[in-house]
Amino acid sequence: MHVTEGVIVSLERGGGSGAEEVDAAGLLILPGGIDAHVHSRDPGFPHKEDFATLTAAAAAGGITTVVDMPNTVPAVENVAVFQEKVEIASSRARVDFALWGLLGSESRPEDVHGLLDAGSVGLKAFLGYAIRRSDRQVVYTPWQDDPELEAPAGSGAIARLAPDLARRGAPLAVHCEDPDILRSFARRSRTYADLLASRPALAEAVAIASLGVISQRTGLEVQVVHLSSALGLAAAREARRAGARMVLETCPQYLWLSDEDAERLGPIMKMYPPVRTGADRAALIESLRAGLIDRVGTDHAPHSDGEKLGRSLDDALPGSPGVETLYLSCLELARRQGDVGAAARWVAEGPARSLGLFPRKGAVEPGADADLLLVDPSAETVVWAAAMHSQQRHGCLEGQRFGFAVRSVYSRGELVARDGEPVGRAGRGRLVRPER
Ligand SMILES: [Zn+2]
């Protein structure tokens, strides 16, 4: 393979004169990973994470593009905030990044078009989450009547703005849990069973079915993020059969864990939507194998240790870091399915295609960015908090064994990590814009 100025120019063997050569004997050469779903917490929550620690973890794990969700502070709801966030990320990132914009209940068409013009990969709606007027923070528990909060984003705002998004060919990512069902089922989480009962899979299925109808009627492409249940999966299949345009994303936590892990992991496993049963897990794994799920993203959502570890299940904040273990966890899952190459479809080609970044990202071919990793298929990695690079080191895949090790990671031809340790400099990452 030959790389010039960060771009792959040919896949032929042998070096040209003056070329720096890399020997990859015995190693797999894979396209750099794209995590379509991370929460950098930057700007807004430096005690949880920022683009420097996020992308150190990403680089170490073979993720060469992170796609950040818009619930930073202030929320990325217009072009001015988007530009500020690009500046911040550019100054700290070790790998490339793309950004989602926010669709809130009071978003205007000009906000949507401004965000897309600026290079947003699409918009994200958090069903049941509302923007606080004072600091433009996206907050949860929106069903308490609070004049400080705008109305939560819901079917109204989505239906109103769907034609604008559809006309631009831009997707809407949605956190799919029906807020009214969550409100009706709400209860304290003394046990993990309580947590599961308070956020039933039916809430996911109802949200997906309703978005399916909006998609059919408006042409909107809905991207269901962090799909967690067999019921939600069934709703998505029915929506697609009826003509909805629907991209599906699931996460390693739903593919590796079930409610049986709750006792071992405690508050670390608290996530929204929750990790459900072994049957849900099996259905998601089978759908991934069958190609019904388009990508695996992490929903990387770090908090400080004090917000997670020392708290009861009820008081712990929802979310877990995950970007660093995404690629390895998918390689191991793909190996067990007898097709190691499938991992590159789930974490590189799939996200690149669904976000309009393909083939500049997510491909190993002439003309693509030289975002590459070399992986040793005869080594083993055990996930261990002390070896992680996110600011919150305790992730929900702690202790899992993967039969691979990431050796070298290149972003646009530049070495950004070696043997699980980031190298090189922060502040070299660039904004990646979709092509539609
Ligand atoms: Zn998320």
mmCIF file of N, CA, C and O in Angstrom, residues 130-214:
data_model
loop_
_atom_site.group_PDB
_atom_site.id
_atom_site.type_symbol
_atom_site.label_atom_id
_atom_site.label_comp_id
_atom_site.label_asym_id
_atom_site.label_seq_id
_atom_site.Cartn_x
_atom_site.Cartn_y
_atom_site.Cartn_z
ATOM 1 N N ALA A 130 -35.322 17.724 27.416
ATOM 2 C CA ALA A 130 -35.676 19.108 27.124
ATOM 3 C C ALA A 130 -34.472 20.034 27.307
ATOM 4 O O ALA A 130 -33.539 19.720 28.042
ATOM 5 N N ILE A 131 -34.537 21.175 26.651
ATOM 6 C CA ILE A 131 -33.479 22.179 26.796
ATOM 7 C C ILE A 131 -33.838 23.132 27.932
ATOM 8 O O ILE A 131 -34.963 23.626 28.017
ATOM 9 N N ARG A 132 -32.872 23.361 28.826
ATOM 10 C CA ARG A 132 -33.061 24.335 29.908
ATOM 11 C C ARG A 132 -32.760 25.724 29.350
ATOM 12 O O ARG A 132 -31.721 25.934 28.711
ATOM 13 N N ARG A 133 -33.693 26.659 29.588
ATOM 14 C CA ARG A 133 -33.582 27.967 28.930
ATOM 15 C C ARG A 133 -32.337 28.743 29.359
ATOM 16 O O ARG A 133 -31.732 29.432 28.563
ATOM 17 N N SER A 134 -31.943 28.635 30.644
ATOM 18 C CA SER A 134 -30.881 29.512 31.153
ATOM 19 C C SER A 134 -29.532 29.226 30.516
ATOM 20 O O SER A 134 -28.831 30.142 30.098
ATOM 21 N N ASP A 135 -29.137 27.944 30.397
ATOM 22 C CA ASP A 135 -27.793 27.661 29.882
ATOM 23 C C ASP A 135 -27.804 26.797 28.627
ATOM 24 O O ASP A 135 -26.744 26.386 28.158
ATOM 25 N N ARG A 136 -29.001 26.524 28.085
ATOM 26 C CA ARG A 136 -29.150 25.719 26.862
ATOM 27 C C ARG A 136 -28.545 24.327 27.035
ATOM 28 O O ARG A 136 -27.950 23.767 26.123
ATOM 29 N N GLN A 137 -28.730 23.780 28.221
ATOM 30 C CA GLN A 137 -28.293 22.405 28.479
ATOM 31 C C GLN A 137 -29.466 21.451 28.232
ATOM 32 O O GLN A 137 -30.601 21.744 28.608
ATOM 33 N N VAL A 138 -29.172 20.296 27.617
ATOM 34 C CA VAL A 138 -30.189 19.267 27.432
ATOM 35 C C VAL A 138 -30.282 18.474 28.733
ATOM 36 O O VAL A 138 -29.282 17.946 29.210
ATOM 37 N N VAL A 139 -31.490 18.433 29.320
ATOM 38 C CA VAL A 139 -31.636 17.753 30.607
ATOM 39 C C VAL A 139 -32.733 16.709 30.542
ATOM 40 O O VAL A 139 -33.636 16.768 29.715
ATOM 41 N N TYR A 140 -32.647 15.769 31.469
ATOM 42 C CA TYR A 140 -33.600 14.682 31.535
ATOM 43 C C TYR A 140 -34.653 14.983 32.615
ATOM 44 O O TYR A 140 -34.567 15.979 33.291
ATOM 45 N N THR A 141 -35.638 14.114 32.787
ATOM 46 C CA THR A 141 -36.818 14.291 33.663
ATOM 47 C C THR A 141 -37.679 15.462 33.230
ATOM 48 O O THR A 141 -38.062 16.306 34.031
ATOM 49 N N PRO A 142 -37.985 15.524 31.969
ATOM 50 C CA PRO A 142 -38.714 16.677 31.446
ATOM 51 C C PRO A 142 -40.191 16.655 31.785
ATOM 52 O O PRO A 142 -40.875 17.612 31.520
ATOM 53 N N TRP A 143 -40.688 15.555 32.376
ATOM 54 C CA TRP A 143 -42.125 15.544 32.620
ATOM 55 C C TRP A 143 -42.506 16.270 33.897
ATOM 56 O O TRP A 143 -43.656 16.415 34.220
ATOM 57 N N GLN A 144 -41.517 16.729 34.659
ATOM 58 C CA GLN A 144 -41.866 17.626 35.754
ATOM 59 C C GLN A 144 -42.189 18.976 35.136
ATOM 60 O O GLN A 144 -41.428 19.459 34.306
ATOM 61 N N ASP A 145 -43.296 19.564 35.539
ATOM 62 C CA ASP A 145 -43.691 20.858 34.979
ATOM 63 C C ASP A 145 -42.717 21.915 35.465
ATOM 64 O O ASP A 145 -42.697 22.237 36.639
ATOM 65 N N ASP A 146 -41.901 22.422 34.586
ATOM 66 C CA ASP A 146 -40.844 23.331 34.995
ATOM 67 C C ASP A 146 -40.741 24.430 33.941
ATOM 68 O O ASP A 146 -40.369 24.173 32.804
ATOM 69 N N PRO A 147 -41.066 25.661 34.341
ATOM 70 C CA PRO A 147 -41.033 26.759 33.352
ATOM 71 C C PRO A 147 -39.621 27.035 32.848
ATOM 72 O O PRO A 147 -39.444 27.710 31.834
ATOM 73 N N GLU A 148 -38.617 26.516 33.551
ATOM 74 C CA GLU A 148 -37.226 26.689 33.112
ATOM 75 C C GLU A 148 -36.922 25.862 31.860
ATOM 76 O O GLU A 148 -35.938 26.086 31.177
ATOM 77 N N LEU A 149 -37.772 24.850 31.603
ATOM 78 C CA LEU A 149 -37.497 23.933 30.491
ATOM 79 C C LEU A 149 -38.404 24.212 29.298
ATOM 80 O O LEU A 149 -39.601 24.475 29.466
ATOM 81 N N GLU A 150 -37.826 24.130 28.111
ATOM 82 C CA GLU A 150 -38.660 24.095 26.913
ATOM 83 C C GLU A 150 -39.397 22.758 26.902
ATOM 84 O O GLU A 150 -39.034 21.827 27.621
ATOM 85 N N ALA A 151 -40.408 22.627 26.057
ATOM 86 C CA ALA A 151 -41.077 21.331 25.927
ATOM 87 C C ALA A 151 -40.054 20.328 25.404
ATOM 88 O O ALA A 151 -39.157 20.680 24.636
ATOM 89 N N PRO A 152 -40.155 19.055 25.824
ATOM 90 C CA PRO A 152 -39.227 18.059 25.279
ATOM 91 C C PRO A 152 -39.449 17.841 23.790
ATOM 92 O O PRO A 152 -40.545 18.072 23.278
ATOM 93 N N ALA A 153 -38.398 17.436 23.106
ATOM 94 C CA ALA A 153 -38.522 17.133 21.685
ATOM 95 C C ALA A 153 -39.435 15.911 21.530
ATOM 96 O O ALA A 153 -39.352 14.973 22.311
ATOM 97 N N GLY A 154 -40.314 15.951 20.546
ATOM 98 C CA GLY A 154 -41.220 14.833 20.339
ATOM 99 C C GLY A 154 -41.690 14.777 18.902
ATOM 100 O O GLY A 154 -41.115 15.442 18.024
ATOM 101 N N SER A 155 -42.748 13.990 18.682
ATOM 102 C CA SER A 155 -43.241 13.781 17.324
ATOM 103 C C SER A 155 -43.589 15.099 16.629
ATOM 104 O O SER A 155 -43.466 15.218 15.410
ATOM 105 N N GLY A 156 -44.053 16.085 17.414
ATOM 106 C CA GLY A 156 -44.463 17.361 16.813
ATOM 107 C C GLY A 156 -43.318 18.037 16.081
ATOM 108 O O GLY A 156 -43.408 18.346 14.887
ATOM 109 N N ALA A 157 -42.214 18.265 16.811
ATOM 110 C CA ALA A 157 -41.064 18.945 16.202
ATOM 111 C C ALA A 157 -40.490 18.105 15.058
ATOM 112 O O ALA A 157 -40.072 18.635 14.022
ATOM 113 N N ILE A 158 -40.497 16.798 15.251
ATOM 114 C CA ILE A 158 -39.918 15.927 14.218
ATOM 115 C C ILE A 158 -40.767 15.979 12.944
ATOM 116 O O ILE A 158 -40.246 16.164 11.834
ATOM 117 N N ALA A 159 -42.086 15.872 13.102
ATOM 118 C CA ALA A 159 -42.962 15.922 11.923
ATOM 119 C C ALA A 159 -42.876 17.287 11.238
ATOM 120 O O ALA A 159 -42.879 17.390 10.014
ATOM 121 N N ARG A 160 -42.765 18.337 12.029
ATOM 122 C CA ARG A 160 -42.714 19.701 11.482
ATOM 123 C C ARG A 160 -41.446 19.924 10.654
ATOM 124 O O ARG A 160 -41.480 20.566 9.603
ATOM 125 N N LEU A 161 -40.309 19.368 11.114
ATOM 126 C CA LEU A 161 -39.040 19.634 10.434
ATOM 127 C C LEU A 161 -38.595 18.508 9.500
ATOM 128 O O LEU A 161 -37.604 18.650 8.779
ATOM 129 N N ALA A 162 -39.334 17.389 9.507
ATOM 130 C CA ALA A 162 -38.963 16.246 8.660
ATOM 131 C C ALA A 162 -38.830 16.619 7.178
ATOM 132 O O ALA A 162 -37.867 16.195 6.521
ATOM 133 N N PRO A 163 -39.752 17.409 6.629
ATOM 134 C CA PRO A 163 -39.607 17.735 5.199
ATOM 135 C C PRO A 163 -38.307 18.482 4.885
ATOM 136 O O PRO A 163 -37.711 18.279 3.827
ATOM 137 N N ASP A 164 -37.876 19.350 5.805
ATOM 138 C CA ASP A 164 -36.612 20.073 5.585
ATOM 139 C C ASP A 164 -35.431 19.108 5.565
ATOM 140 O O ASP A 164 -34.562 19.201 4.698
ATOM 141 N N LEU A 165 -35.418 18.195 6.518
ATOM 142 C CA LEU A 165 -34.326 17.219 6.563
ATOM 143 C C LEU A 165 -34.371 16.305 5.344
ATOM 144 O O LEU A 165 -33.343 16.008 4.731
ATOM 145 N N ALA A 166 -35.567 15.852 4.992
ATOM 146 C CA ALA A 166 -35.708 14.933 3.855
ATOM 147 C C ALA A 166 -35.234 15.599 2.566
ATOM 148 O O ALA A 166 -34.537 14.976 1.753
ATOM 149 N N ARG A 167 -35.587 16.850 2.394
ATOM 150 C CA ARG A 167 -35.183 17.587 1.183
ATOM 151 C C ARG A 167 -33.664 17.665 1.071
ATOM 152 O O ARG A 167 -33.099 17.628 -0.009
ATOM 153 N N ARG A 168 -32.982 17.745 2.210
ATOM 154 C CA ARG A 168 -31.520 17.821 2.209
ATOM 155 C C ARG A 168 -30.864 16.455 2.175
ATOM 156 O O ARG A 168 -29.639 16.349 2.144
ATOM 157 N N GLY A 169 -31.669 15.382 2.245
ATOM 158 C CA GLY A 169 -31.093 14.033 2.301
ATOM 159 C C GLY A 169 -30.329 13.791 3.584
ATOM 160 O O GLY A 169 -29.412 12.963 3.637
ATOM 161 N N ALA A 170 -30.707 14.520 4.646
ATOM 162 C CA ALA A 170 -29.974 14.427 5.922
ATOM 163 C C ALA A 170 -30.752 13.570 6.912
ATOM 164 O O ALA A 170 -31.972 13.681 7.004
ATOM 165 N N PRO A 171 -30.071 12.718 7.665
ATOM 166 C CA PRO A 171 -30.766 11.849 8.615
ATOM 167 C C PRO A 171 -31.102 12.536 9.934
ATOM 168 O O PRO A 171 -30.445 13.501 10.331
ATOM 169 N N LEU A 172 -32.111 11.993 10.601
ATOM 170 C CA LEU A 172 -32.414 12.377 11.973
ATOM 171 C C LEU A 172 -32.140 11.173 12.869
ATOM 172 O O LEU A 172 -32.776 10.125 12.741
ATOM 173 N N ALA A 173 -31.160 11.310 13.754
ATOM 174 C CA ALA A 173 -30.903 10.269 14.755
ATOM 175 C C ALA A 173 -31.854 10.504 15.919
ATOM 176 O O ALA A 173 -32.087 11.649 16.299
ATOM 177 N N VAL A 174 -32.389 9.426 16.466
ATOM 178 C CA VAL A 174 -33.361 9.603 17.548
ATOM 179 C C VAL A 174 -33.079 8.660 18.708
ATOM 180 O O VAL A 174 -32.866 7.458 18.513
ATOM 181 N N HIS A 175 -33.091 9.242 19.917
ATOM 182 C CA HIS A 175 -33.122 8.436 21.144
ATOM 183 C C HIS A 175 -34.560 7.957 21.274
ATOM 184 O O HIS A 175 -35.458 8.740 21.551
ATOM 185 N N CYS A 176 -34.770 6.648 21.054
ATOM 186 C CA CYS A 176 -36.127 6.106 20.927
ATOM 187 C C CYS A 176 -36.606 5.451 22.221
ATOM 188 O O CYS A 176 -36.445 4.242 22.426
ATOM 189 N N GLU A 177 -37.160 6.248 23.119
ATOM 190 C CA GLU A 177 -37.923 5.709 24.249
ATOM 191 C C GLU A 177 -39.115 6.641 24.411
ATOM 192 O O GLU A 177 -38.937 7.836 24.669
ATOM 193 N N ASP A 178 -40.313 6.122 24.235
ATOM 194 C CA ASP A 178 -41.514 6.954 24.298
ATOM 195 C C ASP A 178 -41.657 7.576 25.690
ATOM 196 O O ASP A 178 -41.786 6.862 26.689
ATOM 197 N N PRO A 179 -41.627 8.920 25.776
ATOM 198 C CA PRO A 179 -41.614 9.582 27.088
ATOM 199 C C PRO A 179 -42.862 9.298 27.905
ATOM 200 O O PRO A 179 -42.797 9.208 29.128
ATOM 201 N N ASP A 180 -44.006 9.149 27.247
ATOM 202 C CA ASP A 180 -45.242 8.940 28.003
ATOM 203 C C ASP A 180 -45.247 7.561 28.657
ATOM 204 O O ASP A 180 -45.725 7.396 29.784
ATOM 205 N N ILE A 181 -44.707 6.583 27.959
ATOM 206 C CA ILE A 181 -44.607 5.246 28.570
ATOM 207 C C ILE A 181 -43.630 5.286 29.739
ATOM 208 O O ILE A 181 -43.896 4.741 30.812
ATOM 209 N N LEU A 182 -42.497 5.962 29.554
ATOM 210 C CA LEU A 182 -41.535 6.054 30.665
ATOM 211 C C LEU A 182 -42.159 6.727 31.878
ATOM 212 O O LEU A 182 -41.968 6.287 33.016
ATOM 213 N N ARG A 183 -42.944 7.766 31.622
ATOM 214 C CA ARG A 183 -43.576 8.479 32.744
ATOM 215 C C ARG A 183 -44.538 7.557 33.489
ATOM 216 O O ARG A 183 -44.574 7.516 34.710
ATOM 217 N N SER A 184 -45.302 6.786 32.736
ATOM 218 C CA SER A 184 -46.295 5.916 33.363
ATOM 219 C C SER A 184 -45.669 4.744 34.104
ATOM 220 O O SER A 184 -46.249 4.217 35.048
ATOM 221 N N PHE A 185 -44.489 4.326 33.672
ATOM 222 C CA PHE A 185 -43.837 3.168 34.301
ATOM 223 C C PHE A 185 -42.764 3.574 35.315
ATOM 224 O O PHE A 185 -42.103 2.720 35.886
ATOM 225 N N ALA A 186 -42.590 4.880 35.531
ATOM 226 C CA ALA A 186 -41.491 5.352 36.388
ATOM 227 C C ALA A 186 -41.602 4.792 37.799
ATOM 228 O O ALA A 186 -42.693 4.698 38.356
ATOM 229 N N ARG A 187 -40.491 4.370 38.360
ATOM 230 C CA ARG A 187 -40.417 3.922 39.756
ATOM 231 C C ARG A 187 -38.964 3.984 40.212
ATOM 232 O O ARG A 187 -38.059 4.083 39.402
ATOM 233 N N ARG A 188 -38.766 3.922 41.496
ATOM 234 C CA ARG A 188 -37.395 3.924 42.029
ATOM 235 C C ARG A 188 -36.684 2.636 41.645
ATOM 236 O O ARG A 188 -37.290 1.572 41.607
ATOM 237 N N SER A 189 -35.374 2.741 41.387
ATOM 238 C CA SER A 189 -34.588 1.557 41.003
ATOM 239 C C SER A 189 -33.845 1.010 42.204
ATOM 240 O O SER A 189 -32.659 1.248 42.370
ATOM 241 N N ARG A 190 -34.547 0.279 43.050
ATOM 242 C CA ARG A 190 -33.838 -0.357 44.179
ATOM 243 C C ARG A 190 -33.025 -1.528 43.666
ATOM 244 O O ARG A 190 -31.947 -1.816 44.172
ATOM 245 N N THR A 191 -33.553 -2.208 42.644
ATOM 246 C CA THR A 191 -32.851 -3.343 42.037
ATOM 247 C C THR A 191 -32.772 -3.111 40.531
ATOM 248 O O THR A 191 -33.467 -2.249 39.985
ATOM 249 N N TYR A 192 -31.943 -3.942 39.881
ATOM 250 C CA TYR A 192 -31.853 -3.813 38.426
ATOM 251 C C TYR A 192 -33.189 -4.169 37.762
ATOM 252 O O TYR A 192 -33.553 -3.600 36.743
ATOM 253 N N ALA A 193 -33.923 -5.095 38.373
ATOM 254 C CA ALA A 193 -35.241 -5.451 37.833
ATOM 255 C C ALA A 193 -36.172 -4.233 37.846
ATOM 256 O O ALA A 193 -36.971 -4.033 36.911
ATOM 257 N N ASP A 194 -36.063 -3.389 38.887
ATOM 258 C CA ASP A 194 -36.861 -2.154 38.925
ATOM 259 C C ASP A 194 -36.486 -1.241 37.757
ATOM 260 O O ASP A 194 -37.346 -0.645 37.115
ATOM 261 N N LEU A 195 -35.173 -1.128 37.520
ATOM 262 C CA LEU A 195 -34.713 -0.254 36.429
ATOM 263 C C LEU A 195 -35.276 -0.738 35.089
ATOM 264 O O LEU A 195 -35.773 0.056 34.289
ATOM 265 N N LEU A 196 -35.229 -2.053 34.885
ATOM 266 C CA LEU A 196 -35.767 -2.613 33.634
ATOM 267 C C LEU A 196 -37.268 -2.368 33.524
ATOM 268 O O LEU A 196 -37.775 -2.019 32.461
ATOM 269 N N ALA A 197 -37.964 -2.529 34.638
ATOM 270 C CA ALA A 197 -39.421 -2.335 34.614
ATOM 271 C C ALA A 197 -39.791 -0.881 34.360
ATOM 272 O O ALA A 197 -40.846 -0.590 33.778
ATOM 273 N N SER A 198 -38.910 0.041 34.767
ATOM 274 C CA SER A 198 -39.226 1.459 34.607
ATOM 275 C C SER A 198 -38.949 1.951 33.185
ATOM 276 O O SER A 198 -39.386 3.031 32.810
ATOM 277 N N ARG A 199 -38.198 1.184 32.406
ATOM 278 C CA ARG A 199 -37.899 1.581 31.021
ATOM 279 C C ARG A 199 -38.134 0.381 30.107
ATOM 280 O O ARG A 199 -37.203 -0.200 29.563
ATOM 281 N N PRO A 200 -39.406 -0.009 29.927
ATOM 282 C CA PRO A 200 -39.692 -1.251 29.192
ATOM 283 C C PRO A 200 -39.349 -1.151 27.716
ATOM 284 O O PRO A 200 -39.344 -0.052 27.132
ATOM 285 N N ALA A 201 -39.092 -2.314 27.123
ATOM 286 C CA ALA A 201 -38.798 -2.364 25.691
ATOM 287 C C ALA A 201 -39.953 -1.808 24.867
ATOM 288 O O ALA A 201 -39.751 -1.299 23.761
ATOM 289 N N LEU A 202 -41.162 -1.889 25.417
ATOM 290 C CA LEU A 202 -42.318 -1.343 24.698
ATOM 291 C C LEU A 202 -42.129 0.146 24.396
ATOM 292 O O LEU A 202 -42.563 0.640 23.352
ATOM 293 N N ALA A 203 -41.466 0.875 25.298
ATOM 294 C CA ALA A 203 -41.224 2.303 25.062
ATOM 295 C C ALA A 203 -40.371 2.495 23.807
ATOM 296 O O ALA A 203 -40.590 3.418 23.014
ATOM 297 N N GLU A 204 -39.407 1.597 23.621
ATOM 298 C CA GLU A 204 -38.555 1.678 22.425
ATOM 299 C C GLU A 204 -39.360 1.339 21.173
ATOM 300 O O GLU A 204 -39.298 2.037 20.152
ATOM 301 N N ALA A 205 -40.151 0.283 21.253
ATOM 302 C CA ALA A 205 -40.921 -0.164 20.088
ATOM 303 C C ALA A 205 -41.942 0.892 19.656
ATOM 304 O O ALA A 205 -42.111 1.150 18.455
ATOM 305 N N VAL A 206 -42.622 1.501 20.628
ATOM 306 C CA VAL A 206 -43.641 2.515 20.293
ATOM 307 C C VAL A 206 -42.983 3.720 19.615
ATOM 308 O O VAL A 206 -43.486 4.246 18.614
ATOM 309 N N ALA A 207 -41.852 4.145 20.151
ATOM 310 C CA ALA A 207 -41.157 5.288 19.546
ATOM 311 C C ALA A 207 -40.743 4.964 18.112
ATOM 312 O O ALA A 207 -40.914 5.773 17.196
ATOM 313 N N ILE A 208 -40.224 3.763 17.897
ATOM 314 C CA ILE A 208 -39.760 3.385 16.557
ATOM 315 C C ILE A 208 -40.938 3.290 15.585
ATOM 316 O O ILE A 208 -40.867 3.775 14.446
ATOM 317 N N ALA A 209 -42.040 2.708 16.044
ATOM 318 C CA ALA A 209 -43.210 2.580 15.157
ATOM 319 C C ALA A 209 -43.722 3.952 14.749
ATOM 320 O O ALA A 209 -44.053 4.188 13.563
ATOM 321 N N SER A 210 -43.776 4.872 15.676
ATOM 322 C CA SER A 210 -44.300 6.199 15.362
ATOM 323 C C SER A 210 -43.351 6.957 14.420
ATOM 324 O O SER A 210 -43.785 7.616 13.475
ATOM 325 N N LEU A 211 -42.058 6.813 14.634
ATOM 326 C CA LEU A 211 -41.091 7.443 13.715
ATOM 327 C C LEU A 211 -41.178 6.807 12.332
ATOM 328 O O LEU A 211 -40.959 7.473 11.314
ATOM 329 N N GLY A 212 -41.500 5.523 12.291
ATOM 330 C CA GLY A 212 -41.658 4.844 11.008
ATOM 331 C C GLY A 212 -42.762 5.484 10.177
ATOM 332 O O GLY A 212 -42.605 5.690 8.968
ATOM 333 N N VAL A 213 -43.857 5.819 10.830
ATOM 334 C CA VAL A 213 -44.970 6.459 10.107
ATOM 335 C C VAL A 213 -44.537 7.834 9.590
ATOM 336 O O VAL A 213 -44.794 8.195 8.435
ATOM 337 N N ILE A 214 -43.851 8.603 10.427
ATOM 338 C CA ILE A 214 -43.374 9.925 9.985
ATOM 339 C C ILE A 214 -42.439 9.765 8.784
ATOM 340 O O ILE A 214 -42.524 10.502 7.800
#
